[in-house]
PDB file of C-alpha atoms in Angstrom:
ATOM      1  CA  MET H   1     135.199  90.594 121.402  1.00 57.00           C
ATOM      2  CA  GLY H   2     137.623  88.909 119.028  1.00 74.00           C
ATOM      3  CA  ASP H   3     136.533  87.248 115.806  1.00 87.00           C
ATOM      4  CA  PHE H   4     132.776  87.151 115.266  1.00 89.00           C
ATOM      5  CA  THR H   5     131.525  84.837 112.545  1.00 91.00           C
ATOM      6  CA  PHE H   6     128.467  85.119 110.339  1.00 86.00           C
ATOM      7  CA  LYS H   7     127.068  81.953 111.944  1.00 87.00           C
ATOM      8  CA  GLN H   8     127.431  83.490 115.407  1.00 91.00           C
ATOM      9  CA  GLY H   9     125.677  86.602 114.137  1.00 88.00           C
ATOM     10  CA  GLN H  10     122.763  84.490 112.938  1.00 84.00           C
ATOM     11  CA  GLN H  11     122.468  82.913 116.372  1.00 87.00           C
ATOM     12  CA  VAL H  12     122.491  86.302 118.109  1.00 89.00           C
ATOM     13  CA  PHE H  13     119.770  87.507 115.739  1.00 87.00           C
ATOM     14  CA  LEU H  14     117.542  84.553 116.626  1.00 86.00           C
ATOM     15  CA  GLU H  15     118.108  85.242 120.324  1.00 88.00           C
ATOM     16  CA  GLN H  16     117.262  88.935 120.003  1.00 91.00           C
ATOM     17  CA  VAL H  17     114.405  88.527 117.514  1.00 86.00           C
ATOM     18  CA  PRO H  18     112.710  85.314 118.643  1.00 80.00           C
ATOM     19  CA  MET H  19     110.595  83.950 115.802  1.00 81.00           C
ATOM     20  CA  GLY H  20     111.524  80.287 115.864  1.00 80.00           C
ATOM     21  CA  MET H  21     114.238  78.627 113.841  1.00 78.00           C
ATOM     22  CA  GLN H  22     112.570  79.389 110.496  1.00 88.00           C
ATOM     23  CA  THR H  23     112.945  83.066 109.636  1.00 92.00           C
ATOM     24  CA  TYR H  24     110.627  83.047 106.626  1.00 96.00           C
ATOM     25  CA  ARG H  25     106.882  82.751 107.133  1.00 96.00           C
ATOM     26  CA  THR H  26     103.417  83.436 105.787  1.00 97.00           C
ATOM     27  CA  MET H  27     100.366  84.894 107.501  1.00 97.00           C
ATOM     28  CA  ARG H  28      96.707  84.766 106.503  1.00 98.00           C
ATOM     29  CA  TRP H  29      94.241  87.532 107.368  1.00 95.00           C
ATOM     30  CA  GLY H  30      90.660  86.532 106.653  1.00 95.00           C
ATOM     31  CA  LYS H  31      89.394  85.509 103.255  1.00 96.00           C
ATOM     32  CA  ASP H  32      91.013  88.214 101.168  1.00 98.00           C
ATOM     33  CA  LEU H  33      94.663  88.600 102.247  1.00 98.00           C
ATOM     34  CA  GLN H  34      97.766  86.481 102.718  1.00 98.00           C
ATOM     35  CA  ILE H  35     101.299  87.859 103.069  1.00 98.00           C
ATOM     36  CA  TRP H  36     104.731  86.263 102.763  1.00 98.00           C
ATOM     37  CA  LEU H  37     107.800  87.536 104.644  1.00 98.00           C
ATOM     38  CA  VAL H  38     110.991  86.082 103.255  1.00 98.00           C
ATOM     39  CA  GLU H  39     114.588  85.727 104.441  1.00 96.00           C
ATOM     40  CA  GLY H  40     117.227  87.388 102.274  1.00 95.00           C
ATOM     41  CA  ARG H  41     120.476  86.841 104.186  1.00 91.00           C
ATOM     42  CA  ASP H  42     120.759  83.357 105.640  1.00 92.00           C
ATOM     43  CA  PHE H  43     120.756  81.341 102.405  1.00 95.00           C
ATOM     44  CA  ARG H  44     122.276  83.654  99.819  1.00 96.00           C
ATOM     45  CA  SER H  45     125.164  83.047  97.461  1.00 97.00           C
ATOM     46  CA  PRO H  46     128.100  85.491  97.421  1.00 95.00           C
ATOM     47  CA  ASN H  47     127.393  88.652  95.441  1.00 95.00           C
ATOM     48  CA  SER H  48     130.601  88.045  93.487  1.00 95.00           C
ATOM     49  CA  MET H  49     129.483  84.621  92.232  1.00 97.00           C
ATOM     50  CA  PRO H  50     128.697  84.554  88.473  1.00 97.00           C
ATOM     51  CA  ASP H  51     124.963  84.682  87.832  1.00 97.00           C
ATOM     52  CA  GLY H  52     123.203  81.493  86.800  1.00 97.00           C
ATOM     53  CA  PRO H  53     120.769  78.799  87.985  1.00 97.00           C
ATOM     54  CA  ASP H  54     122.876  77.974  91.058  1.00 97.00           C
ATOM     55  CA  LYS H  55     123.119  81.546  92.339  1.00 98.00           C
ATOM     56  CA  THR H  56     120.446  82.396  94.869  1.00 98.00           C
ATOM     57  CA  ILE H  57     119.296  84.837  97.515  1.00 98.00           C
ATOM     58  CA  TRP H  58     116.507  82.707  98.954  1.00 98.00           C
ATOM     59  CA  GLY H  59     117.955  79.195  98.719  1.00 98.00           C
ATOM     60  CA  ASP H  60     116.179  76.192  97.213  1.00 97.00           C
ATOM     61  CA  GLN H  61     114.227  75.211 100.330  1.00 97.00           C
ATOM     62  CA  GLN H  62     112.747  78.659 100.911  1.00 98.00           C
ATOM     63  CA  LYS H  63     111.975  79.141  97.220  1.00 98.00           C
ATOM     64  CA  THR H  64     110.192  75.779  97.016  1.00 98.00           C
ATOM     65  CA  TRP H  65     108.206  76.623 100.157  1.00 98.00           C
ATOM     66  CA  PHE H  66     107.269  80.035  98.750  1.00 98.00           C
ATOM     67  CA  LYS H  67     105.996  78.698  95.434  1.00 98.00           C
ATOM     68  CA  ARG H  68     104.081  75.854  97.060  1.00 98.00           C
ATOM     69  CA  THR H  69     102.344  78.015  99.653  1.00 98.00           C
ATOM     70  CA  VAL H  70     101.479  80.721  97.112  1.00 98.00           C
ATOM     71  CA  VAL H  71      99.918  78.183  94.748  1.00 98.00           C
ATOM     72  CA  ASP H  72      98.046  76.531  97.630  1.00 98.00           C
ATOM     73  CA  SER H  73      96.647  79.847  98.889  1.00 98.00           C
ATOM     74  CA  ASP H  74      93.064  80.764  98.037  1.00 98.00           C
ATOM     75  CA  ALA H  75      93.353  84.293  99.462  1.00 98.00           C
ATOM     76  CA  THR H  76      91.998  86.940  97.107  1.00 98.00           C
ATOM     77  CA  PHE H  77      95.101  89.132  97.388  1.00 98.00           C
ATOM     78  CA  ARG H  78      98.610  87.804  97.919  1.00 98.00           C
ATOM     79  CA  ILE H  79     101.483  90.100  98.859  1.00 98.00           C
ATOM     80  CA  LEU H  80     105.182  89.296  98.998  1.00 98.00           C
ATOM     81  CA  ILE H  81     106.892  91.528 101.564  1.00 98.00           C
ATOM     82  CA  SER H  82     110.534  91.389 100.546  1.00 98.00           C
ATOM     83  CA  PRO H  83     113.451  92.993 102.399  1.00 96.00           C
ATOM     84  CA  THR H  84     114.975  93.930  99.028  1.00 97.00           C
ATOM     85  CA  PRO H  85     113.632  94.821  95.550  1.00 98.00           C
ATOM     86  CA  VAL H  86     112.434  92.191  93.116  1.00 98.00           C
ATOM     87  CA  VAL H  87     111.341  94.491  90.277  1.00 98.00           C
ATOM     88  CA  GLY H  88     113.281  97.725  90.811  1.00 97.00           C
ATOM     89  CA  PRO H  89     114.686  99.627  89.034  1.00 97.00           C
ATOM     90  CA  ASP H  90     117.681  99.961  91.308  1.00 94.00           C
ATOM     91  CA  ARG H  91     120.851 102.001  91.090  1.00 91.00           C
ATOM     92  CA  GLU H  92     123.063 100.984  88.182  1.00 86.00           C
ATOM     93  CA  LYS H  93     126.036  99.836  90.264  1.00 88.00           C
ATOM     94  CA  LYS H  94     124.067  97.763  92.797  1.00 91.00           C
ATOM     95  CA  ASN H  95     124.620  94.019  92.609  1.00 93.00           C
ATOM     96  CA  ASP H  96     122.984  92.470  95.666  1.00 95.00           C
ATOM     97  CA  ASN H  97     119.269  91.915  94.961  1.00 97.00           C
ATOM     98  CA  HIS H  98     116.832  90.450  92.443  1.00 98.00           C
ATOM     99  CA  ALA H  99     116.459  93.758  90.603  1.00 97.00           C
ATOM    100  CA  ASN H 100     120.182  93.722  89.714  1.00 95.00           C
ATOM    101  CA  LYS H 101     122.161  91.874  87.059  1.00 95.00           C
ATOM    102  CA  GLY H 102     123.999  89.952  89.768  1.00 96.00           C
ATOM    103  CA  PHE H 103     120.904  87.899  90.653  1.00 98.00           C
ATOM    104  CA  LYS H 104     118.996  88.251  87.372  1.00 97.00           C
ATOM    105  CA  HIS H 105     118.458  84.523  86.816  1.00 98.00           C
ATOM    106  CA  GLU H 106     116.605  83.998  90.089  1.00 98.00           C
ATOM    107  CA  GLY H 107     114.946  87.405  89.765  1.00 98.00           C
ATOM    108  CA  ASP H 108     113.542  86.453  86.352  1.00 98.00           C
ATOM    109  CA  GLU H 109     112.279  83.174  87.810  1.00 98.00           C
ATOM    110  CA  LEU H 110     110.470  84.866  90.696  1.00 98.00           C
ATOM    111  CA  ARG H 111     109.007  87.654  88.562  1.00 98.00           C
ATOM    112  CA  ARG H 112     107.628  85.142  86.066  1.00 98.00           C
ATOM    113  CA  PHE H 113     106.130  83.025  88.822  1.00 98.00           C
ATOM    114  CA  MET H 114     104.452  85.878  90.701  1.00 98.00           C
ATOM    115  CA  SER H 115     103.134  87.513  87.536  1.00 98.00           C
ATOM    116  CA  GLN H 116     101.254  84.292  86.789  1.00 98.00           C
ATOM    117  CA  GLN H 117      99.373  84.487  90.106  1.00 98.00           C
ATOM    118  CA  LYS H 118      96.152  86.457  90.249  1.00 96.00           C
ATOM    119  CA  ASN H 119      96.137  89.595  92.386  1.00 98.00           C
ATOM    120  CA  MET H 120      99.738  89.292  93.596  1.00 98.00           C
ATOM    121  CA  VAL H 121     102.046  92.265  94.202  1.00 98.00           C
ATOM    122  CA  VAL H 122     105.388  92.934  95.891  1.00 98.00           C
ATOM    123  CA  ILE H 123     106.119  95.361  98.719  1.00 98.00           C
ATOM    124  CA  CYS H 124     109.836  95.888  99.315  1.00 98.00           C
ATOM    125  CA  GLY H 125     112.180  97.729 101.619  1.00 96.00           C
ATOM    126  CA  ASP H 126     115.881  98.608 101.561  1.00 94.00           C
ATOM    127  CA  ARG H 127     115.602 101.429  98.989  1.00 96.00           C
ATOM    128  CA  HIS H 128     115.716 104.971 100.353  1.00 97.00           C
ATOM    129  CA  TRP H 129     113.102 106.327  97.994  1.00 98.00           C
ATOM    130  CA  GLN H 130     109.407 105.639  97.483  1.00 98.00           C
ATOM    131  CA  TYR H 131     108.284 104.132  94.215  1.00 98.00           C
ATOM    132  CA  VAL H 132     105.707 102.088  92.370  1.00 98.00           C
ATOM    133  CA  SER H 133     107.009 100.178  89.376  1.00 98.00           C
ATOM    134  CA  VAL H 134     105.761  97.632  86.870  1.00 98.00           C
ATOM    135  CA  ASP H 135     108.126  95.088  85.352  1.00 98.00           C
ATOM    136  CA  PRO H 136     108.044  95.709  81.576  1.00 98.00           C
ATOM    137  CA  ILE H 137     108.412  92.000  80.782  1.00 98.00           C
ATOM    138  CA  THR H 138     106.056  90.279  83.223  1.00 98.00           C
ATOM    139  CA  GLY H 139     103.785  93.112  84.364  1.00 98.00           C
ATOM    140  CA  LEU H 140     104.523  92.427  88.061  1.00 98.00           C
ATOM    141  CA  TRP H 141     103.871  95.448  90.330  1.00 98.00           C
ATOM    142  CA  GLU H 142     106.227  96.475  93.139  1.00 98.00           C
ATOM    143  CA  TYR H 143     105.802  99.081  95.887  1.00 98.00           C
ATOM    144  CA  SER H 144     108.859 100.389  97.734  1.00 98.00           C
ATOM    145  CA  CYS H 145     108.057 101.756 101.182  1.00 98.00           C
ATOM    146  CA  GLY H 146     111.105 104.052 101.204  1.00 98.00           C
ATOM    147  CA  PRO H 147     112.829 105.400 104.339  1.00 98.00           C
ATOM    148  CA  THR H 148     110.955 106.516 107.441  1.00 97.00           C
ATOM    149  CA  SER H 149     112.664 109.925 107.576  1.00 98.00           C
ATOM    150  CA  ASN H 150     113.415 112.628 105.028  1.00 98.00           C
ATOM    151  CA  GLN H 151     116.977 112.769 106.351  1.00 97.00           C
ATOM    152  CA  HIS H 152     117.585 109.227 105.078  1.00 97.00           C
ATOM    153  CA  ALA H 153     115.980 109.744 101.660  1.00 98.00           C
ATOM    154  CA  GLY H 154     118.418 109.521  98.762  1.00 96.00           C
ATOM    155  CA  GLY H 155     120.359 107.187  96.515  1.00 95.00           C
ATOM    156  CA  PHE H 156     118.151 107.919  93.505  1.00 96.00           C
ATOM    157  CA  LYS H 157     117.203 111.090  91.631  1.00 95.00           C
ATOM    158  CA  GLN H 158     113.797 112.303  90.547  1.00 97.00           C
ATOM    159  CA  GLU H 159     115.149 113.065  87.079  1.00 96.00           C
ATOM    160  CA  CYS H 160     116.132 109.393  86.741  1.00 94.00           C
ATOM    161  CA  GLN H 161     112.476 108.333  86.582  1.00 97.00           C
ATOM    162  CA  GLN H 162     112.011 105.511  84.084  1.00 96.00           C
ATOM    163  CA  PRO H 163     109.030 104.335  81.992  1.00 97.00           C
ATOM    164  CA  MET H 164     108.464 101.426  84.386  1.00 98.00           C
ATOM    165  CA  HIS H 165     107.839 103.864  87.248  1.00 98.00           C
ATOM    166  CA  ARG H 166     104.219 104.629  88.056  1.00 98.00           C
ATOM    167  CA  TYR H 167     105.266 106.791  91.006  1.00 98.00           C
ATOM    168  CA  LEU H 168     108.640 108.033  92.243  1.00 98.00           C
ATOM    169  CA  ASN H 169     109.379 110.294  95.195  1.00 98.00           C
ATOM    170  CA  ILE H 170     112.712 110.812  96.934  1.00 98.00           C
ATOM    171  CA  CYS H 171     111.322 111.348 100.407  1.00 98.00           C
ATOM    172  CA  GLY H 172     110.711 109.732 103.756  1.00 98.00           C
ATOM    173  CA  GLY H 173     107.424 108.435 105.061  1.00 98.00           C
ATOM    174  CA  PHE H 174     105.684 105.103 105.157  1.00 98.00           C
ATOM    175  CA  LEU H 175     103.439 102.767 103.195  1.00 98.00           C
ATOM    176  CA  SER H 176     100.037 101.425 104.204  1.00 98.00           C
ATOM    177  CA  ALA H 177      97.796  98.778 102.690  1.00 98.00           C
ATOM    178  CA  THR H 178      94.159  98.005 103.415  1.00 97.00           C
ATOM    179  CA  VAL H 179      91.870  95.285 102.142  1.00 97.00           C
ATOM    180  CA  GLU H 180      88.126  95.771 102.219  1.00 97.00           C
ATOM    181  CA  ARG H 181      85.006  94.754 100.365  1.00 95.00           C
ATOM    182  CA  VAL H 182      83.046  97.350  98.423  1.00 92.00           C
ATOM    183  CA  ASP H 183      79.694  96.065  97.182  1.00 92.00           C
ATOM    184  CA  GLU H 184      81.008  92.581  98.029  1.00 91.00           C
ATOM    185  CA  ARG H 185      83.997  93.050  95.718  1.00 95.00           C
ATOM    186  CA  PRO H 186      87.479  92.785  97.313  1.00 97.00           C
ATOM    187  CA  LEU H 187      89.592  95.932  97.017  1.00 98.00           C
ATOM    188  CA  LEU H 188      93.275  96.403  97.920  1.00 98.00           C
ATOM    189  CA  THR H 189      94.378 100.002  98.525  1.00 98.00           C
ATOM    190  CA  ILE H 190      98.089 100.781  98.795  1.00 98.00           C
ATOM    191  CA  ARG H 191      99.160 104.267  99.837  1.00 98.00           C
ATOM    192  CA  HIS H 192     102.462 106.078 100.164  1.00 98.00           C
ATOM    193  CA  HIS H 193     102.488 108.649 102.962  1.00 98.00           C
ATOM    194  CA  SER H 194     104.764 111.513 103.931  1.00 98.00           C
ATOM    195  CA  VAL H 195     106.472 111.549 107.328  1.00 98.00           C
ATOM    196  CA  THR H 196     103.446 113.456 108.658  1.00 98.00           C
ATOM    197  CA  GLY H 197     100.941 110.974 107.236  1.00 98.00           C
ATOM    198  CA  GLU H 198      99.817 112.924 104.170  1.00 98.00           C
ATOM    199  CA  ILE H 199      98.810 110.636 101.285  1.00 98.00           C
ATOM    200  CA  LEU H 200     101.281 111.138  98.435  1.00 98.00           C
ATOM    201  CA  ASN H 201     100.183 108.328  96.142  1.00 98.00           C
ATOM    202  CA  GLN H 202      97.321 105.846  96.149  1.00 98.00           C
ATOM    203  CA  ASP H 203      96.529 102.778  94.059  1.00 98.00           C
ATOM    204  CA  GLN H 204      93.311 100.802  94.309  1.00 97.00           C
ATOM    205  CA  LEU H 205      93.477  97.275  92.955  1.00 96.00           C
ATOM    206  CA  THR H 206      90.218  95.471  92.308  1.00 95.00           C
ATOM    207  CA  ALA H 207      90.379  91.683  92.444  1.00 94.00           C
ATOM    208  CA  GLU H 208      90.313  89.866  89.128  1.00 89.00           C
TER     209      GLU H 208
END
């Protein structure tokens, strides 16, 4: 095949996963839910770049779009679905996401912003363990879906549980979220499941 550039890889991705030229987007579901799906590869700075205001994973255009659309939304619950962690904690030697020191400046910015929004939480992927964590500085909640199989669970140890963890399980499975109204009050329920569907952890968030 010869040399294959990152730009060519981006083009192949758009051909194989047709979603239009903009790979970040938001979707509204009724009165009570809006989600944001963001792009973490196309606009990022090198991991080796010193951290600071110019280092980014999302890029200025996507970040401006995200903040504007979140502020403009009147959905009761707002969920960021991020390919990588924003809150963590992550493994000590990792340096490629907002939960690491390598992108701390932008991570701090995003955590502050989202913590100031009512009824907003983060759901993330890319970590091979299930967790619920709360940022000790901003109070932002994050839910990691974990891997889909037990065979791929790992990279973290149960005995490494930290005070910011509300739930930690080194296992495979999946995450589900439902929004409903109980006595006319919006309720968001987020559950971690085992690979067979058993509920392992459940949080119910009542709208402020």
